[in-house]
mmCIF file of C-alpha atoms and ligand atoms in Angstrom:
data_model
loop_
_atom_site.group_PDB
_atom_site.id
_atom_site.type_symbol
_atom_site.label_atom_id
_atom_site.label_comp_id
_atom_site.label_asym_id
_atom_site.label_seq_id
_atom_site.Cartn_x
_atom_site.Cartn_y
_atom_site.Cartn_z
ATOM 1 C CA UNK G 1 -35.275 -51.590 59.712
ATOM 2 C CA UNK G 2 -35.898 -50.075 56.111
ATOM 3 C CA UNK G 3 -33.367 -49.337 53.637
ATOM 4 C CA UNK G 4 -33.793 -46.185 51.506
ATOM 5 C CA UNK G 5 -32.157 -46.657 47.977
ATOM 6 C CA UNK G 6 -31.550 -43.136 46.182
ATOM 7 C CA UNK G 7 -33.171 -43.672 42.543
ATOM 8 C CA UNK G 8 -33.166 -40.130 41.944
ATOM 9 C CA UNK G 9 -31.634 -37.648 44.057
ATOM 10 C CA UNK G 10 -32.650 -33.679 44.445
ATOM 11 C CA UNK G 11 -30.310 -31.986 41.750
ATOM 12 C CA UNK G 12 -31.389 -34.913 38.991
ATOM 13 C CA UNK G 13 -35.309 -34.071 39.475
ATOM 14 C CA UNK G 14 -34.415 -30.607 39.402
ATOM 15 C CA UNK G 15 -32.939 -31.000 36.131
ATOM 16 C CA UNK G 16 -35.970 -33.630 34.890
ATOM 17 C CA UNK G 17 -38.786 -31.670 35.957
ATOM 18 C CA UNK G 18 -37.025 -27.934 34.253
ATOM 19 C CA UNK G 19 -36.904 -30.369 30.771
ATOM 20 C CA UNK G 20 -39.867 -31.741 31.591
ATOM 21 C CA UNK G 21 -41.763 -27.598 32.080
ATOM 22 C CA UNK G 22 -39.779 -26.454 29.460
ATOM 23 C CA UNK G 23 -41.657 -29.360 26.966
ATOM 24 C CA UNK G 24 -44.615 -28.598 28.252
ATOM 25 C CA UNK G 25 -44.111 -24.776 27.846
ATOM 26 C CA UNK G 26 -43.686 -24.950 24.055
ATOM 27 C CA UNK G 27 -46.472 -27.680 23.623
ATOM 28 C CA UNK G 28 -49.318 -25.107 25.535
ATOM 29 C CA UNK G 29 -47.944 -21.791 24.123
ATOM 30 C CA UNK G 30 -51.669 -19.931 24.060
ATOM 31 C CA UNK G 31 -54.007 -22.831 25.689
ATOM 32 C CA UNK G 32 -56.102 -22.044 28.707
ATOM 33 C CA UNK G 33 -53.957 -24.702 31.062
ATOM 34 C CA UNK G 34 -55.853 -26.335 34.163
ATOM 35 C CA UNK G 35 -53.109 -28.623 35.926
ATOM 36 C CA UNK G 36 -54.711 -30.863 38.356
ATOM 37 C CA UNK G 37 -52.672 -32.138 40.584
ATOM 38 C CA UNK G 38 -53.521 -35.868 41.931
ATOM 39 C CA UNK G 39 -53.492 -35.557 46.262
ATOM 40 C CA UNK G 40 -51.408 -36.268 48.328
ATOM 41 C CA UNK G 41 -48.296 -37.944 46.265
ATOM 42 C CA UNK G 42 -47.840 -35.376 43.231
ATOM 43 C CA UNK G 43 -47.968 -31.988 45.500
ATOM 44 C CA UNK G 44 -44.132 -31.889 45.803
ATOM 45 C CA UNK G 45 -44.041 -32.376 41.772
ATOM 46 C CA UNK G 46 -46.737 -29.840 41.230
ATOM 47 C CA UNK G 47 -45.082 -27.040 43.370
ATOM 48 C CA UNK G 48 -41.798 -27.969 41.265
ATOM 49 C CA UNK G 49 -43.110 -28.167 37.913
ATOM 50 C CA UNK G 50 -45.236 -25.012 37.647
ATOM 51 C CA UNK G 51 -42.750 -22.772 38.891
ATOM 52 C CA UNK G 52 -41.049 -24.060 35.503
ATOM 53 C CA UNK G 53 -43.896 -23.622 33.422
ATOM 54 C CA UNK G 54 -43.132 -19.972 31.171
ATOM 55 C CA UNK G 55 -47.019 -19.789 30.381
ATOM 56 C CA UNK G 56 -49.811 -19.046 32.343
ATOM 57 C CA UNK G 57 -51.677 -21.966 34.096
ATOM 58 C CA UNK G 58 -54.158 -22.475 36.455
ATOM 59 C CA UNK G 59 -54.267 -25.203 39.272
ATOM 60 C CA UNK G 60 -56.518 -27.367 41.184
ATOM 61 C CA UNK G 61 -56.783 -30.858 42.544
ATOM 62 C CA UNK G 62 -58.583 -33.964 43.286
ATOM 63 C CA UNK G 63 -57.950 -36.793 45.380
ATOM 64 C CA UNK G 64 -59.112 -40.198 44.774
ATOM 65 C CA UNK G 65 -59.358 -43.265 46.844
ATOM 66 C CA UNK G 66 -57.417 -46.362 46.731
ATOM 67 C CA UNK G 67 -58.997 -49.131 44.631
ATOM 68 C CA UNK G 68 -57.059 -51.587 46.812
ATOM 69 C CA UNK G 69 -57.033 -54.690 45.489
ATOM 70 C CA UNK G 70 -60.144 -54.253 43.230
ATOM 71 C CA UNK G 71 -59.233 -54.708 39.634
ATOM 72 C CA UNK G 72 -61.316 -51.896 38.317
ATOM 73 C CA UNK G 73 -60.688 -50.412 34.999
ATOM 74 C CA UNK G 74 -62.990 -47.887 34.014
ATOM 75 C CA UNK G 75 -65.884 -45.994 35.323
ATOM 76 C CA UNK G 76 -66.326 -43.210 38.525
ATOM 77 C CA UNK G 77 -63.231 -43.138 40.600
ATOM 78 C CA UNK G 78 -63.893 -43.147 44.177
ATOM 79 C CA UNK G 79 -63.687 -39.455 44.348
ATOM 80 C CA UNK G 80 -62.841 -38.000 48.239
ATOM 81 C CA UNK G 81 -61.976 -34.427 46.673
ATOM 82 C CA UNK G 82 -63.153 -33.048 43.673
ATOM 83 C CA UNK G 83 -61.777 -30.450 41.461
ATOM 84 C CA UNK G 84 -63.945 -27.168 42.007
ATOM 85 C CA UNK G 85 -62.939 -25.247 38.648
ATOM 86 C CA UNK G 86 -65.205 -25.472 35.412
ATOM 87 C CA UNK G 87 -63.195 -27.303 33.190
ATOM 88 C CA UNK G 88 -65.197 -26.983 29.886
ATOM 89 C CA UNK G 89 -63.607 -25.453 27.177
ATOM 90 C CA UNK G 90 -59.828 -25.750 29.140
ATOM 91 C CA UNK G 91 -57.014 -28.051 28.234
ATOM 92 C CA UNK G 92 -56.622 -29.859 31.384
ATOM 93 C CA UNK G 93 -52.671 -31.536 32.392
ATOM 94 C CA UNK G 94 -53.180 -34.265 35.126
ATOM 95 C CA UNK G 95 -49.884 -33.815 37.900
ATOM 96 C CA UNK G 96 -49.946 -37.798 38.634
ATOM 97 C CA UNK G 97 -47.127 -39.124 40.792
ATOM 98 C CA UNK G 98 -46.944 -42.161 39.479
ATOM 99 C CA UNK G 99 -48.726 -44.712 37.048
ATOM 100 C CA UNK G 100 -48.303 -48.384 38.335
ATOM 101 C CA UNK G 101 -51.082 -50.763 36.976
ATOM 102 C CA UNK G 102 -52.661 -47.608 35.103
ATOM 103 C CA UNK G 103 -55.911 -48.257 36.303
ATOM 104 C CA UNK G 104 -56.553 -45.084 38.737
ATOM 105 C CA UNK G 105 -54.727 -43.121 36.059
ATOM 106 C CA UNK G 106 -57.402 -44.696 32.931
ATOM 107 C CA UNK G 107 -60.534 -43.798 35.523
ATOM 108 C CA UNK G 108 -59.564 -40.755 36.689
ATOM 109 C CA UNK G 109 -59.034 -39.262 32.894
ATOM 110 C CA UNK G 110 -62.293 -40.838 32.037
ATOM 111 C CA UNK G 111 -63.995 -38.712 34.895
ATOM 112 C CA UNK G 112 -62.583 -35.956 33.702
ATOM 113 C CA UNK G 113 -63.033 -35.805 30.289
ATOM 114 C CA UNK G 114 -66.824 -36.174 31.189
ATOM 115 C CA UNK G 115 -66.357 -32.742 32.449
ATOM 116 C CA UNK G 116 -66.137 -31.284 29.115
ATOM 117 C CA UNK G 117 -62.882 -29.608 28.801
ATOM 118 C CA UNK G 118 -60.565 -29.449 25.121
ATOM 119 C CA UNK G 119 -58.284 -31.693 26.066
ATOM 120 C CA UNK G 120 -57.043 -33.928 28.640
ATOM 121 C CA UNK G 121 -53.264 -35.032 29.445
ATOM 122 C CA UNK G 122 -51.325 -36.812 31.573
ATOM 123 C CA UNK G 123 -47.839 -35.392 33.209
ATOM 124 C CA UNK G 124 -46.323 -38.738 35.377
ATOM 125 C CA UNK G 125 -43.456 -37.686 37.750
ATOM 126 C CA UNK G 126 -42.992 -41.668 37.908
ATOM 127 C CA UNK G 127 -44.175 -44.051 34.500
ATOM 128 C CA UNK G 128 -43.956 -48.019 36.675
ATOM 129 C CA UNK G 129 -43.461 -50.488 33.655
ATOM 130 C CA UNK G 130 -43.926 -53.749 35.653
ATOM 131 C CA UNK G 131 -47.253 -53.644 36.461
ATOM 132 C CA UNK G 132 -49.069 -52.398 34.033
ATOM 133 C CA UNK G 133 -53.002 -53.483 32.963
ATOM 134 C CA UNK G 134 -54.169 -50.599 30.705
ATOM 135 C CA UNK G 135 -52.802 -49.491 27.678
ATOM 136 C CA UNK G 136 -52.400 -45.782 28.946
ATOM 137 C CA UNK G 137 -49.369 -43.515 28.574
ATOM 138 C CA UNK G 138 -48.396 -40.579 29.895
ATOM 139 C CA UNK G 139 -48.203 -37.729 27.701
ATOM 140 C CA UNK G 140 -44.809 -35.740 29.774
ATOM 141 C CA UNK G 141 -42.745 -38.507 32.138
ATOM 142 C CA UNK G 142 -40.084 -37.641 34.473
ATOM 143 C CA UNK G 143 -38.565 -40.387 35.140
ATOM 144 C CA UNK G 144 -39.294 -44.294 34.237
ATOM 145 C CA UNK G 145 -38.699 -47.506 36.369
ATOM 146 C CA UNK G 146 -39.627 -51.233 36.171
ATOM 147 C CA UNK G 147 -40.500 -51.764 39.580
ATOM 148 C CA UNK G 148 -39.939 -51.112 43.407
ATOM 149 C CA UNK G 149 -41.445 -49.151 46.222
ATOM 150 C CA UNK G 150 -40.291 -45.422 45.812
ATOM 151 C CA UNK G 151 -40.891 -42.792 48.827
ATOM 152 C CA UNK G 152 -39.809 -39.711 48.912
ATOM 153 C CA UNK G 153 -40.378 -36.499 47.106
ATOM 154 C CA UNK G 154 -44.074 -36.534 47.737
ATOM 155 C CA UNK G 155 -43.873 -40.411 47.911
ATOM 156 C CA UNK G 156 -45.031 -41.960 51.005
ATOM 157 C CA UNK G 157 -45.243 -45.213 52.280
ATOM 158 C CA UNK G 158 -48.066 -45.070 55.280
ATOM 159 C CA UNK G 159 -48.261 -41.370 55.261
ATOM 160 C CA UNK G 160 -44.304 -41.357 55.925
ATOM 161 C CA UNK G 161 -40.914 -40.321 54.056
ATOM 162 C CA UNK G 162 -43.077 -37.674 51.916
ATOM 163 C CA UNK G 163 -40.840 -35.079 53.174
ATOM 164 C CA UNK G 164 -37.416 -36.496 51.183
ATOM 165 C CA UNK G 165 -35.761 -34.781 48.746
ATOM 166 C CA UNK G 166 -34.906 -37.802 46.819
ATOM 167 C CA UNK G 167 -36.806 -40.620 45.246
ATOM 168 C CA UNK G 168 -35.912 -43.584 46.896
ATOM 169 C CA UNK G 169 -36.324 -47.270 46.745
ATOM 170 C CA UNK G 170 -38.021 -48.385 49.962
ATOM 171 C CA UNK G 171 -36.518 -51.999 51.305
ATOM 172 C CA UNK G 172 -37.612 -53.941 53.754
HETATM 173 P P1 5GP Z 1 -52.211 -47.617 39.716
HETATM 174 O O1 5GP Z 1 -53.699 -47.498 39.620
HETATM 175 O O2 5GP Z 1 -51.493 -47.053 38.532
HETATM 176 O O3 5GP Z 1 -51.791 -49.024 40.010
HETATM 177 O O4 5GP Z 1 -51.842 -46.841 41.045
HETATM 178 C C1 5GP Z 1 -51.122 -45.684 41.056
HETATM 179 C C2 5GP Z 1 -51.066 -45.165 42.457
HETATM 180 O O5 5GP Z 1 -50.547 -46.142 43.368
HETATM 181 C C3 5GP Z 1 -50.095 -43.993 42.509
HETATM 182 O O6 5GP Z 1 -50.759 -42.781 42.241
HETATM 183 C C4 5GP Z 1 -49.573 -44.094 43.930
HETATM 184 O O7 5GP Z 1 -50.456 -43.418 44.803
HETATM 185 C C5 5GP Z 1 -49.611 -45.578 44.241
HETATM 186 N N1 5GP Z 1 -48.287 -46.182 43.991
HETATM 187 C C6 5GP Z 1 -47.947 -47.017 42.987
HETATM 188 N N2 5GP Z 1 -46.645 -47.360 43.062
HETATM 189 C C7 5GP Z 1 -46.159 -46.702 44.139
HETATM 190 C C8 5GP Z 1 -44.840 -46.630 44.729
HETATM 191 O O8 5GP Z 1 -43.848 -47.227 44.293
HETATM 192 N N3 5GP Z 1 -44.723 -45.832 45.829
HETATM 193 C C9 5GP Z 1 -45.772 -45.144 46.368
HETATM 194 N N4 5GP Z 1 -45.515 -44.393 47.451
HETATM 195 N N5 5GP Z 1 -47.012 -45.188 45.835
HETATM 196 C C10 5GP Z 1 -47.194 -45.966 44.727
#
């Protein structure tokens, strides 16, 4: 038996994410915008966010694997999907669902920015406090915790509860 613990419920990230696209908005007013959306767990916040966004933007994504329990901090992510666009000369916004230790977040913007584009950014549905073991910040963050297990919203836990409206605390 599991308990699911509402952090944030449907009509609050409505409300986060419009703040959130209307920041972002105003901050990229004439930039060629790439968002690149992090598979599987920020898809539901991508979909959301960009129908927010007032400017024009392109998308693509990339999906990384797990570094498990492997403490490593810089370097090639384990890529499993690459982005396909050219990113040089673009301002690129990383869709992230959510930065925990910060270490996927710290290799994956480092792989990136060896692609040569203007800029690269990070946009955090979720910024984990607890954990953390880089010194990197999200530029744009939804919604900030200290710890937990969240599901939901994109969120799974073992390819489950992605479908949820919410953002919920998992408990076993
Ligand atoms: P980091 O390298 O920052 O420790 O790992 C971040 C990744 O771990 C996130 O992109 C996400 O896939 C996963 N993760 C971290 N915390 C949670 C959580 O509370 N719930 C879920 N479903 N995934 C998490």
């Amino acid at each position: 038996m599991v308990d699911l613990i509402p952090v944030l419920t449907e009509d609050q990230i409505r409300d986060k994410v419009a703040l959130l696209a209307k920041n972002i908005s105003s901050d990229y007013q004439s930039d060629n915008l790439v968002l690149i959306c992090v598979l599987k767990g920020a898809v539901v916040f991508l979909s959301d966010l960009m129908r927010h966004l007032t400017i024009p933007v392109e998308i693509d994504f990339i999906e990384l694997s797990s570094y498990g329990n492997n403490d490593v901090s810089s370097g090639t992510p384990l890529i499993r999907k690459d982005v396909h666009m050219d990113l040089r000369d673009k301002h690129v916004l990383v869709v992230e669902d959510i930065v925990d230790t910060g270490l996927t977040l710290a290799a994956l913007v480092d792989y990136l920015k060896s692609k040569g584009p203007k800029s690269v950014r990070v946009c955090a549905m979720i910024d984990k406090l607890e954990r953390r073991k880089t010194d990197i910040r999200a530029d744009y963050v939804c919604h900030t915790v200290n710890g937990g297990f969240l599901v939901g919203y994109g969120l799974d836990y073992a390819e489950k509860y992605r479908n949820l409206p919410d953002i919920c605390h998992l408990k076993k």
